[in-house]
Tab-separated table of C-alpha atoms in Angstrom:
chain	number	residue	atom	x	y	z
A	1067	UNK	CA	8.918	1.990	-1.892
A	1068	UNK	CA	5.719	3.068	-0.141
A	1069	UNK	CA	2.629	1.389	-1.188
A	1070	UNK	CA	-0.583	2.685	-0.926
A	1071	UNK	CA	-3.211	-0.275	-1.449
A	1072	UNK	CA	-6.847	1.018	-1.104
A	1073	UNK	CA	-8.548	-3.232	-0.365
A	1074	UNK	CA	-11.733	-3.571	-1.814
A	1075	UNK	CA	-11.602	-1.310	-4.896
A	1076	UNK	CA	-11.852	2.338	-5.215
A	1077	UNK	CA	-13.921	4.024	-7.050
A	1078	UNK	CA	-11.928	5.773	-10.369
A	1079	UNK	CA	-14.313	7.749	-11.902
A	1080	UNK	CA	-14.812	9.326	-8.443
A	1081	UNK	CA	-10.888	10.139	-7.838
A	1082	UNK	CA	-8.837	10.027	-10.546
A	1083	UNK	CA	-10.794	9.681	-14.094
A	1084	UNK	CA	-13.506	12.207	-13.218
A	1085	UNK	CA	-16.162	12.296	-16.269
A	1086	UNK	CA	-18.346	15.164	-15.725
A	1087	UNK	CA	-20.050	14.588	-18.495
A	1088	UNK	CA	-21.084	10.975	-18.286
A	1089	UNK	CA	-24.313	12.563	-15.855
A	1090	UNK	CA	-25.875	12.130	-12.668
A	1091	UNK	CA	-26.388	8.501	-13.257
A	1092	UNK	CA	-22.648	7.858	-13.423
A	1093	UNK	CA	-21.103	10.601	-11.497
A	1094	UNK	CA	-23.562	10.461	-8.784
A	1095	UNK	CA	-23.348	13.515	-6.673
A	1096	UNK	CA	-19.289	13.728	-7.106
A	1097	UNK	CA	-20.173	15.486	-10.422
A	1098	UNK	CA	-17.527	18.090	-10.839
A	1099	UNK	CA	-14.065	17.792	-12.286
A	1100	UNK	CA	-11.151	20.087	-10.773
A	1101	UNK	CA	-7.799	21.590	-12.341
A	1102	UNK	CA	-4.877	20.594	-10.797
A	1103	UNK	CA	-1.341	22.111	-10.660
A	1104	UNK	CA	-0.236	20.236	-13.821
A	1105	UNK	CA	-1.109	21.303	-16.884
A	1106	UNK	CA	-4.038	19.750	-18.540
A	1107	UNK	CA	-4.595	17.021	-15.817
A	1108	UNK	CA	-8.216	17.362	-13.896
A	1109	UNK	CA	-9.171	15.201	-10.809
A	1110	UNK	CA	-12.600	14.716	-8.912
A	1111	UNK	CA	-13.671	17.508	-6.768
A	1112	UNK	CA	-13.150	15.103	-3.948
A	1113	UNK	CA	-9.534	15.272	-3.913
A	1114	UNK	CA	-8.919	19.146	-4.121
A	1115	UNK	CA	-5.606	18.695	-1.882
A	1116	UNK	CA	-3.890	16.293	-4.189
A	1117	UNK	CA	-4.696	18.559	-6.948
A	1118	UNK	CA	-1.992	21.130	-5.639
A	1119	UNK	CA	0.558	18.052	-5.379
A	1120	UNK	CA	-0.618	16.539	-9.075
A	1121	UNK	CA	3.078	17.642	-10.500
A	1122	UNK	CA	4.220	14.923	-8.381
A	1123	UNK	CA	2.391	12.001	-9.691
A	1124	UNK	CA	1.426	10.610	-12.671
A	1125	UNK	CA	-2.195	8.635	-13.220
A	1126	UNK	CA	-2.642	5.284	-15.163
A	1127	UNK	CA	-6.313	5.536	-16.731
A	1128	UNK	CA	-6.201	2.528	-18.386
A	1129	UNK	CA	-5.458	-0.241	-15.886
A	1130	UNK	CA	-7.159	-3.645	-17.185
A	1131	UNK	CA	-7.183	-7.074	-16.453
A	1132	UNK	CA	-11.294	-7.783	-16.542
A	1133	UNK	CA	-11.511	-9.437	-13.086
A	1134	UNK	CA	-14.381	-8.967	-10.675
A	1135	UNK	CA	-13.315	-11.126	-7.923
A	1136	UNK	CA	-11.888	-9.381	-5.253
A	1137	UNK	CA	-9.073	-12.214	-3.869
A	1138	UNK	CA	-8.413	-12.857	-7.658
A	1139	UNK	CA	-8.197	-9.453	-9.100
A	1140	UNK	CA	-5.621	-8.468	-5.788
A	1141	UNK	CA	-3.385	-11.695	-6.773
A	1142	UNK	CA	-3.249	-10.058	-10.419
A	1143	UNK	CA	-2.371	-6.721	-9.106
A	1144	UNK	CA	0.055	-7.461	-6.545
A	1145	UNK	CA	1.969	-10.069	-8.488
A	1146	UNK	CA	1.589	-9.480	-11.826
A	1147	UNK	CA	0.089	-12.640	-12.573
A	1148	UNK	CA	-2.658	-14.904	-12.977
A	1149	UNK	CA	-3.546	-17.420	-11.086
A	1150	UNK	CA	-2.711	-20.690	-13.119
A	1151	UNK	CA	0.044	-19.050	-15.311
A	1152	UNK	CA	3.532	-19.371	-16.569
A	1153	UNK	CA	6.189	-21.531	-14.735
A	1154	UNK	CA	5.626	-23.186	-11.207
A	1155	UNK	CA	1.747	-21.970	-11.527
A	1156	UNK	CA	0.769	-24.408	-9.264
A	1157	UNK	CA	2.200	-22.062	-6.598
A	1158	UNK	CA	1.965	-19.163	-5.275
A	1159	UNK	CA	4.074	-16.276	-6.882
A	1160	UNK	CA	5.322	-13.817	-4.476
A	1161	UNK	CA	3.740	-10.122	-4.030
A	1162	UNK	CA	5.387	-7.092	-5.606
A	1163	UNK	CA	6.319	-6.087	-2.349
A	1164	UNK	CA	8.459	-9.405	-1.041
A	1165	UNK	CA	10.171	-9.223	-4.709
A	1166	UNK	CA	11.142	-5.852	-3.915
A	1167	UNK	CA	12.325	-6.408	-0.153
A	1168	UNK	CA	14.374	-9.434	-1.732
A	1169	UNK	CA	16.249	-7.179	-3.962
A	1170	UNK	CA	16.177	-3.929	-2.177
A	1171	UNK	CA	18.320	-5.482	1.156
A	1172	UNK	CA	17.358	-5.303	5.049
A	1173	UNK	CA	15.029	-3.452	7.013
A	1174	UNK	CA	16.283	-1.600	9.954
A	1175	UNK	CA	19.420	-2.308	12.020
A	1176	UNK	CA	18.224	-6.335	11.793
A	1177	UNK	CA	15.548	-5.607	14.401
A	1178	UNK	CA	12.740	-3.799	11.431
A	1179	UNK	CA	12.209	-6.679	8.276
A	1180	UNK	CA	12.676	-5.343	4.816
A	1181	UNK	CA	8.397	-5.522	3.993
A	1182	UNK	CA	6.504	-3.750	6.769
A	1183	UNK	CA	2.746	-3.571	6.319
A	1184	UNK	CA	0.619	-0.993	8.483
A	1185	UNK	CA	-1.379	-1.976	10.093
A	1186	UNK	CA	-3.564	-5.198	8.461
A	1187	UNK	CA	-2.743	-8.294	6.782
A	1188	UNK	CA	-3.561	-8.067	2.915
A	1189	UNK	CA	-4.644	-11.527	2.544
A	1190	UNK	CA	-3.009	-14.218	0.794
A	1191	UNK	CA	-2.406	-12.489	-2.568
A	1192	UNK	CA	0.383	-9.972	-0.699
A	1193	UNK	CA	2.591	-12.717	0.815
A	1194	UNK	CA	6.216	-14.457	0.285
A	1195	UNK	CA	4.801	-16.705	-2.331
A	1196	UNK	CA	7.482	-19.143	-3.083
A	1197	UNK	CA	10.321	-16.729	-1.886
A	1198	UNK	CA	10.432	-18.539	1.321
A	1199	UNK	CA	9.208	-16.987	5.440
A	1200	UNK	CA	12.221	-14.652	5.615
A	1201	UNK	CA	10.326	-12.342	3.295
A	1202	UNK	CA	7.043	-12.547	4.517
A	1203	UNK	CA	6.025	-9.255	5.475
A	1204	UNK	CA	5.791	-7.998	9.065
A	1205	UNK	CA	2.637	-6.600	10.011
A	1206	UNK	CA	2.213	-4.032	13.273
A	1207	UNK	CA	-1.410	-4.497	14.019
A	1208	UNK	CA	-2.302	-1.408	16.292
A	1209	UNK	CA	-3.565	1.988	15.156
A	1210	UNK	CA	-1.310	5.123	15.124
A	1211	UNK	CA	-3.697	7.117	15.580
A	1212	UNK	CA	-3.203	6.685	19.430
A	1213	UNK	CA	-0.218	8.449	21.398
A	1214	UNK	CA	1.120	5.596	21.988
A	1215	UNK	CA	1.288	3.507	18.444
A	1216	UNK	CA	0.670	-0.147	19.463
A	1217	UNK	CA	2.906	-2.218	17.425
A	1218	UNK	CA	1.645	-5.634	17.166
A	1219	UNK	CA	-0.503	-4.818	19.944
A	1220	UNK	CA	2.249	-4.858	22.942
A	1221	UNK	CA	2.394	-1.297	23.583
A	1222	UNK	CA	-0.562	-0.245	25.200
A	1223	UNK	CA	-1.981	3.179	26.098
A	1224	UNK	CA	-1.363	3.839	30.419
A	1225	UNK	CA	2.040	1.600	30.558
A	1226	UNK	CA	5.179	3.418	30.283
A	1227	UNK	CA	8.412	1.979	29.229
A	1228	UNK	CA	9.459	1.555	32.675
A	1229	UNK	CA	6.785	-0.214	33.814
A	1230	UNK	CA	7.327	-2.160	30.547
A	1231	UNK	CA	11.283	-3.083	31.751
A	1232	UNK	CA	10.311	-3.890	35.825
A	1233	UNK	CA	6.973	-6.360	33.905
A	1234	UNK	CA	9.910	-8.069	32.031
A	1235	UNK	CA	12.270	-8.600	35.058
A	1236	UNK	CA	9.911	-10.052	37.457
A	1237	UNK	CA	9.097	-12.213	34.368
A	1238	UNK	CA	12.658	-13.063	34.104
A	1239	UNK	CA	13.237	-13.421	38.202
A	1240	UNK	CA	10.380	-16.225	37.782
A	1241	UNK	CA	11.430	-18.371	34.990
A	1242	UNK	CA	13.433	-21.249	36.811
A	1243	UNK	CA	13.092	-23.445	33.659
A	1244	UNK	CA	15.172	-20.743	31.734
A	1245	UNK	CA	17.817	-19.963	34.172
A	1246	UNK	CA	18.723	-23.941	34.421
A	1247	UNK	CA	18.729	-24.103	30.571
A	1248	UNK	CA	21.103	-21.418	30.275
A	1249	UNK	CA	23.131	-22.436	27.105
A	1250	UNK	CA	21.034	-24.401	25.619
A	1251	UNK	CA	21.183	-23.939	21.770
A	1252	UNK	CA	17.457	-23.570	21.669
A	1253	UNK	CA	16.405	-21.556	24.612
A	1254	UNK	CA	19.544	-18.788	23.549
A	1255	UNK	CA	17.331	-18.170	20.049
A	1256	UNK	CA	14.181	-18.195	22.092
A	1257	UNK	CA	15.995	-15.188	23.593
A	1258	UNK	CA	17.783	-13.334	21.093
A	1259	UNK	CA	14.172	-13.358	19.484
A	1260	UNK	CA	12.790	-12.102	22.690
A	1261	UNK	CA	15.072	-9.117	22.213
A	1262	UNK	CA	14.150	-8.327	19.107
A	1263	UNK	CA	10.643	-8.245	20.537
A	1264	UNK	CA	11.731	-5.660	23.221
A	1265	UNK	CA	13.735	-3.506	21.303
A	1266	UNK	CA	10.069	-3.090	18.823
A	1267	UNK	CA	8.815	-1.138	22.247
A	1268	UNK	CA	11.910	-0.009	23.986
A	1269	UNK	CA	14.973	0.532	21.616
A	1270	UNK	CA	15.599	2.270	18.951
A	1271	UNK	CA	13.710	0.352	16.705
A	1272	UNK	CA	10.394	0.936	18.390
A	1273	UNK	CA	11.037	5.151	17.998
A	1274	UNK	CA	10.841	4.597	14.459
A	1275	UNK	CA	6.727	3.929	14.871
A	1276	UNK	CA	6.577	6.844	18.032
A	1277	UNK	CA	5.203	9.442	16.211
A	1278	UNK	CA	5.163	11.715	19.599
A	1279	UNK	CA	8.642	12.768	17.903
A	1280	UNK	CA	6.828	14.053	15.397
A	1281	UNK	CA	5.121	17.708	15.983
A	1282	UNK	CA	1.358	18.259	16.473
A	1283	UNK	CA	1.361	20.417	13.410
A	1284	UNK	CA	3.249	17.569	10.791
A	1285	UNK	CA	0.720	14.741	12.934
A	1286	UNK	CA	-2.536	17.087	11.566
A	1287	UNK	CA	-1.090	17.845	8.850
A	1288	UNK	CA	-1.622	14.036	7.699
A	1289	UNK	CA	-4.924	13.736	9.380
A	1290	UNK	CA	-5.676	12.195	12.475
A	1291	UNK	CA	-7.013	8.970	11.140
A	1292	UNK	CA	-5.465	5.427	10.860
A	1293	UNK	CA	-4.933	5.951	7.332
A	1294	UNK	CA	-3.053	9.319	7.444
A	1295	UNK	CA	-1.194	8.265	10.657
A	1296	UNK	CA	0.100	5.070	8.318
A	1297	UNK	CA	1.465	7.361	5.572
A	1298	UNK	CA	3.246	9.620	8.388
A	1299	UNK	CA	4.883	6.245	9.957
A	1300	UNK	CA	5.592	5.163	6.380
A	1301	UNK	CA	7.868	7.998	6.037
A	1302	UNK	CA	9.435	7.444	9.017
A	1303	UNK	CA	10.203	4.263	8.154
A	1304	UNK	CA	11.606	5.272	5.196
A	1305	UNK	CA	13.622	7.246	6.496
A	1306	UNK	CA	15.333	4.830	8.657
A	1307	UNK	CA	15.984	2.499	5.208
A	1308	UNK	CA	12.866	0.059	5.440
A	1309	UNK	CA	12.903	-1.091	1.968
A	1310	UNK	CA	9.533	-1.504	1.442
A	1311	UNK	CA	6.308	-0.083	3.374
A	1312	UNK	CA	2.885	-0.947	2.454
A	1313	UNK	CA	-0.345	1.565	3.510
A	1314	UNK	CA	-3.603	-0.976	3.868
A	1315	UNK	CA	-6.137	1.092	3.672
A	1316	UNK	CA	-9.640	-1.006	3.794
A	1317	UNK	CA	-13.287	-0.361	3.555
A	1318	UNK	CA	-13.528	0.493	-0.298
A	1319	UNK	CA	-15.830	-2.304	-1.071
A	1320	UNK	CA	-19.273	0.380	-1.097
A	1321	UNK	CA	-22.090	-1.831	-3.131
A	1322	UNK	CA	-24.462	-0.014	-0.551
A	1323	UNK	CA	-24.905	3.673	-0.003
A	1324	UNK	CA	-21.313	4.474	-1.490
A	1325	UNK	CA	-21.443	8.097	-1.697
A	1326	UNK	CA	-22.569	7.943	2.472
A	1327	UNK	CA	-18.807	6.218	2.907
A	1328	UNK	CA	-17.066	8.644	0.086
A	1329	UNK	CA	-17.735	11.456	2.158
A	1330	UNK	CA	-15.432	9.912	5.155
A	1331	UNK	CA	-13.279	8.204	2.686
A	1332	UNK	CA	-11.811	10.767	0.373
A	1333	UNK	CA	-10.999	13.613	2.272
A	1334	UNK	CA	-8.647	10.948	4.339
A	1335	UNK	CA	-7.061	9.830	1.281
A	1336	UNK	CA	-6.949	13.149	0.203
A	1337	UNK	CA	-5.449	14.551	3.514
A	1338	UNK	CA	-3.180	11.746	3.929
A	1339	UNK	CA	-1.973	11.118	0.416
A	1340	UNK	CA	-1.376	14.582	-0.436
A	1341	UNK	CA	0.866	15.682	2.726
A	1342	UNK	CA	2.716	12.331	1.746
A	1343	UNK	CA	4.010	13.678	-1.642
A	1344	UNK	CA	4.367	17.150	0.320
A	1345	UNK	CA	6.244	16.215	3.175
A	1346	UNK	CA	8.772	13.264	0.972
A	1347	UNK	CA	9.422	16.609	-1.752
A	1348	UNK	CA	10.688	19.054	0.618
A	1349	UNK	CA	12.536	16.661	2.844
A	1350	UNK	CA	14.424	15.776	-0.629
A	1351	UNK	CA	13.395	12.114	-0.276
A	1352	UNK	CA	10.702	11.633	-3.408
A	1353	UNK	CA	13.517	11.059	-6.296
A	1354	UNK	CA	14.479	8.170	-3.838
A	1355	UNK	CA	11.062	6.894	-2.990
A	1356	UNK	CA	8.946	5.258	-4.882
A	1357	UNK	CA	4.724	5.580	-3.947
A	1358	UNK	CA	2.351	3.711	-5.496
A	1359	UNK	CA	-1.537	3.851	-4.937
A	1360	UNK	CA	-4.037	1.142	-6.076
A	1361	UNK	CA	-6.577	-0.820	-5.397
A	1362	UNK	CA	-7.625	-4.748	-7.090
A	1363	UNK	CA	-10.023	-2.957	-9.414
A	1364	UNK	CA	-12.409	0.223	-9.962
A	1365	UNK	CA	-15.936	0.706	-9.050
A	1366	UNK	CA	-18.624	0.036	-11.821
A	1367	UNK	CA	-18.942	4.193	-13.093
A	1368	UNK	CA	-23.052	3.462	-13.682
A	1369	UNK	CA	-24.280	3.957	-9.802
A	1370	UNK	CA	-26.168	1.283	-8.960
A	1371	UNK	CA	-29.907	3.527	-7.083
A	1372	UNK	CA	-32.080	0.210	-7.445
A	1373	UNK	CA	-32.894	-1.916	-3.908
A	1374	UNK	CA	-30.711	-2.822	-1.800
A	1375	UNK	CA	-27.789	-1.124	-3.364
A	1376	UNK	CA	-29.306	2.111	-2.869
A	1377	UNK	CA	-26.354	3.956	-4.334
A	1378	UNK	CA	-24.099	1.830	-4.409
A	1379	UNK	CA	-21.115	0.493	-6.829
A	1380	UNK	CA	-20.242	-2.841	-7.601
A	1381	UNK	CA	-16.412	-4.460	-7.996
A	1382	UNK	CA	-15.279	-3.452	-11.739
A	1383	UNK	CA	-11.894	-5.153	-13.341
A	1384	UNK	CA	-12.315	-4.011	-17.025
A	1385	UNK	CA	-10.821	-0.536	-16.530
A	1386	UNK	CA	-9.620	1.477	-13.280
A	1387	UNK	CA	-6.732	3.608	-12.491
A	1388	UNK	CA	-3.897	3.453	-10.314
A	1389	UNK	CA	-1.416	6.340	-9.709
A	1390	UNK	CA	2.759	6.661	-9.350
A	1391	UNK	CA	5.096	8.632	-8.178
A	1392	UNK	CA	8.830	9.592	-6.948
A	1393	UNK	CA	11.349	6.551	-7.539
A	1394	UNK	CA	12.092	8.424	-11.392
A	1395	UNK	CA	8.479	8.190	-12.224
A	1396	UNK	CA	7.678	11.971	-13.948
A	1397	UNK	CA	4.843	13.717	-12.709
A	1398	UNK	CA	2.179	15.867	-13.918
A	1399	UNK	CA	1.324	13.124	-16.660
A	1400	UNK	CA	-1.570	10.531	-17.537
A	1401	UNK	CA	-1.239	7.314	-19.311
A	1402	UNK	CA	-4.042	5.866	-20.988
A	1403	UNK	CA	-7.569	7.092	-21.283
A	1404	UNK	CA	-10.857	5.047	-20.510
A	1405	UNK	CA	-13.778	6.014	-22.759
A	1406	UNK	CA	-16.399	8.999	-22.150
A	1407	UNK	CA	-18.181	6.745	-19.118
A	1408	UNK	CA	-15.188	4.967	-18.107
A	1409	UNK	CA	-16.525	1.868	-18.466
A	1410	UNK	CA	-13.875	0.427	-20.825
A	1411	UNK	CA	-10.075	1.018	-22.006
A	1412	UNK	CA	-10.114	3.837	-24.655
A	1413	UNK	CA	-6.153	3.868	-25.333
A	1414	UNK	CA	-2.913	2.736	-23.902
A	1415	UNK	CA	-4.197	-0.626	-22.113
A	1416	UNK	CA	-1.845	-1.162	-19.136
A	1417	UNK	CA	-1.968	-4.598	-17.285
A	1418	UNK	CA	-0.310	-4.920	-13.907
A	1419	UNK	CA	3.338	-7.062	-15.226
A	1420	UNK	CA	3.735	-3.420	-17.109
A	1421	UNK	CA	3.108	-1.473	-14.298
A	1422	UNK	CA	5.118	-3.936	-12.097
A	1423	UNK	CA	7.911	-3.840	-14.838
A	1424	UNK	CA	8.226	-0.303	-14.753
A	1425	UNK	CA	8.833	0.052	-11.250
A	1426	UNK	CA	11.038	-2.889	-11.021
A	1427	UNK	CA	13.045	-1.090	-13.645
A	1428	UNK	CA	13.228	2.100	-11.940
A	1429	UNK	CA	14.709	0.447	-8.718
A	1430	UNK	CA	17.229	-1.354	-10.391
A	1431	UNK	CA	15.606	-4.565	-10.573
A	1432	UNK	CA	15.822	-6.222	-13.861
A	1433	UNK	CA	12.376	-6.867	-14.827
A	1434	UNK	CA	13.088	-9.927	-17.139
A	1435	UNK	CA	15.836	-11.437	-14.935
A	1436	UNK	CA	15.728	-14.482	-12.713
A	1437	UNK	CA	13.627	-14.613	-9.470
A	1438	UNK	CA	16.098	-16.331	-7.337
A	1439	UNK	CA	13.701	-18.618	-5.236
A	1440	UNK	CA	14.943	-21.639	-2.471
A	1441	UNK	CA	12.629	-24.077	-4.140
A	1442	UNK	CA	14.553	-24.094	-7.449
A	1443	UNK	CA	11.453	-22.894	-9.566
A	1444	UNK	CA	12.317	-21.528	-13.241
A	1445	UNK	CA	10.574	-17.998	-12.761
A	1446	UNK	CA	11.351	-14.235	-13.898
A	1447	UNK	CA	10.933	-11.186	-11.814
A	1448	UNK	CA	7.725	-10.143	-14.229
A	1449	UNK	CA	5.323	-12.190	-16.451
A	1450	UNK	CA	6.422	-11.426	-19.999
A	1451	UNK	CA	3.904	-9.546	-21.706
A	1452	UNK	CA	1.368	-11.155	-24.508
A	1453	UNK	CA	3.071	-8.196	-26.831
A	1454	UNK	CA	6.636	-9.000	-26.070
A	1455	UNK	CA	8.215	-8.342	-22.479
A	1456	UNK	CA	9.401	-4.753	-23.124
A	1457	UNK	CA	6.203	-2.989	-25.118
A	1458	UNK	CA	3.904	-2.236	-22.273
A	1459	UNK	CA	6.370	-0.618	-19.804
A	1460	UNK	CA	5.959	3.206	-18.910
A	1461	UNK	CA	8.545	4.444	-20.662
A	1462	UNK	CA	6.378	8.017	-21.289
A	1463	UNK	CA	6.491	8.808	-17.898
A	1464	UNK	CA	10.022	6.736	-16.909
């Protein structure tokens, strides 16, 4: 699974509900809607790229849960649940991705965990929950934008892997403590943990995130920016059976001057999202993966011109969109409608245990089952829906 979480909130009516018709006070100047390769399915002029790609993904228009709090409305969307609710609530439930890794098996070769996050912490909402450390995610830090991607920060621009080796040696020549405590239960994890650390920059393990073995025309092809960089090193990892990768994309939280950071915003997700889809169909590897993209709610679709907003839009939970793909998810589809302004659910409501549900069911994961957990809580994988468990999954576009 490769999950593309846009922190903050981005705007829908600016990506993927366009409403030209709603006017200038709503669409701002992203006023134009755009045909796409799928039949009957229109985007915002901003994302002409992933127009050409739209018979790979479906949209979700009517995404709900009414939340305008950003820590609260993420918690909803990344586990399916609100805070409060249903068995052990006065815990933390796990995020969709740690459920996932659980089910889904190992990362790479024991060295890469199962739930990699590039390249910032979500916040608490996208955590282990009650699932215990071993599937907390592991997050790189760095920016792959560089040539040399800096994976937690260790691998820095100027010091080659040799250098890297000789640093660790003298360290090793020096430490008198560790040489007399040879065999000592505790020191011997200290180092197999050490080695794990090393083989991140030196081993095999670490060429996973080197996108130097990647060619400058595939590198551009994503966009040279941290975001499209992620997605490339998200199919990399992939490709070397990481379970689960999630994309953190921040900086979609525009109350001021939000058309200023759309301009510098969509044509990265654009670039980046769009060679995604590309690259995973003709390598053969989209029926196998499953991509996501979403944010913890919309953008409100009336622009806010007054002081000190000056063009701004606010956080918006009563309707948004998210978008899925690959994994058996059809393309070329929508689901749900919000009304002529997008400002509220026209048809098909969809609340995030659906969406959750869906995918779950899709990678084998039974979506009502138990959610095996070392603390002994009574829990299933999803929240059962208000409308019976089953009646709000995807099944149009499954």
């Amino acid at each position: 699974v490769i999950e593309l979480w846009m922190a903050g909130g981005p705007p829908h009516i600016d990506t993927f509900d366009p409403k030209p018709g709603a006017g200038p006070e709503y669409t701002g100047p992203l006023a134009k809607a755009i045909p796409t390769n799928a039949p009957g399915v229109q985007l915002n002029e901003s994302l002409p790229l992933l127009a050409q790609q739209a018979d790979k993904f479906s949209i979700i228009r009517s995404l709900t849960h009414g939340v305008n709090a950003h820590e609260t409305a993420a918690y909803i969307v990344q586990t399916g649940r609100r805070p409060g609710s249903g068995a052990g609530a006065e815990r933390v439930y796990p995020s969709f991705g740690a459920v996932a890794s659980m089910f889904l098996g190992q990362g790479y070769q024991g060295m890469i965990p199962p739930y990699v996050v590039l390249t910032r912490p979500q916040g608490r909402f996208a955590v282990e929950g009650f699932l215990g450390i071993q599937h907390k995610p592991f997050v790189t830090g760095g920016d792959p934008r560089r040539d040399r991607f800096a994976v937690e920060g260790v691998v820095l621009d100027g010091v080659s892997d040799e250098q890297q080796r000789s640093r660790r040696e003298l360290l090793h020549d020096l430490d008198s403590l560790g040489k007399a405590l040879k065999g000592d239960p505790t020191f011997e994890k200290m180092n197999e943990c050490e080695e794990k650390a090393y083989d991140l920059i030196l081993g095999d393990a670490g060429k996973v995130f080197d996108l130097n073995q990647e060619t400058k025309e595939v590198r551009d092809r994503y966009g040279r920016t941290t975001f499209g960089q992620s997605c490339l090193v998200a199919r990399r990892l992939v490709e070397a059976g990481v379970p689960y990768i999630t994309v953190n994309s921040g900086g979609w939280d525009t109350h001021k001057r939000h058309f200023e950071s759309m301009r510098q915003k969509l044509p990265d997700l654009d670039r980046g999202f769009s060679a995604l889809l590309e690259d995973l169909g003709q390598r053969g590897m989209l029926d196998s993966t499953l991509v996501w993209w979403a944010g913890e709610f919309g953008r409100t679709p009336r622009v806010q011109m007054e002081e000190p907003w000056n063009g701004g839009r606010s956080h918006f939970g009563p309707v948004f969109s998210a978008v899925v793909a690959g994994g058996g998810f059809k393309g070329g589809h929508v689901v749900g409608a919000s009304d002529e302004r997008a400002m509220e659910v026209d048809e098909r409501p969809v609340y995030a245990h659906d969406l959750h549900g869906s995918m779950y069911e899709l990678l084998g994961v039974d979506p009502d089952g138990p959610l095996p957990n070392p603390r002994g809580i009574d829990a299933t994988v999803t929240a059962p829906s208000e409308k019976g468990a089953h009646k709000g999954r995807l099944k149009e576009i499954m």
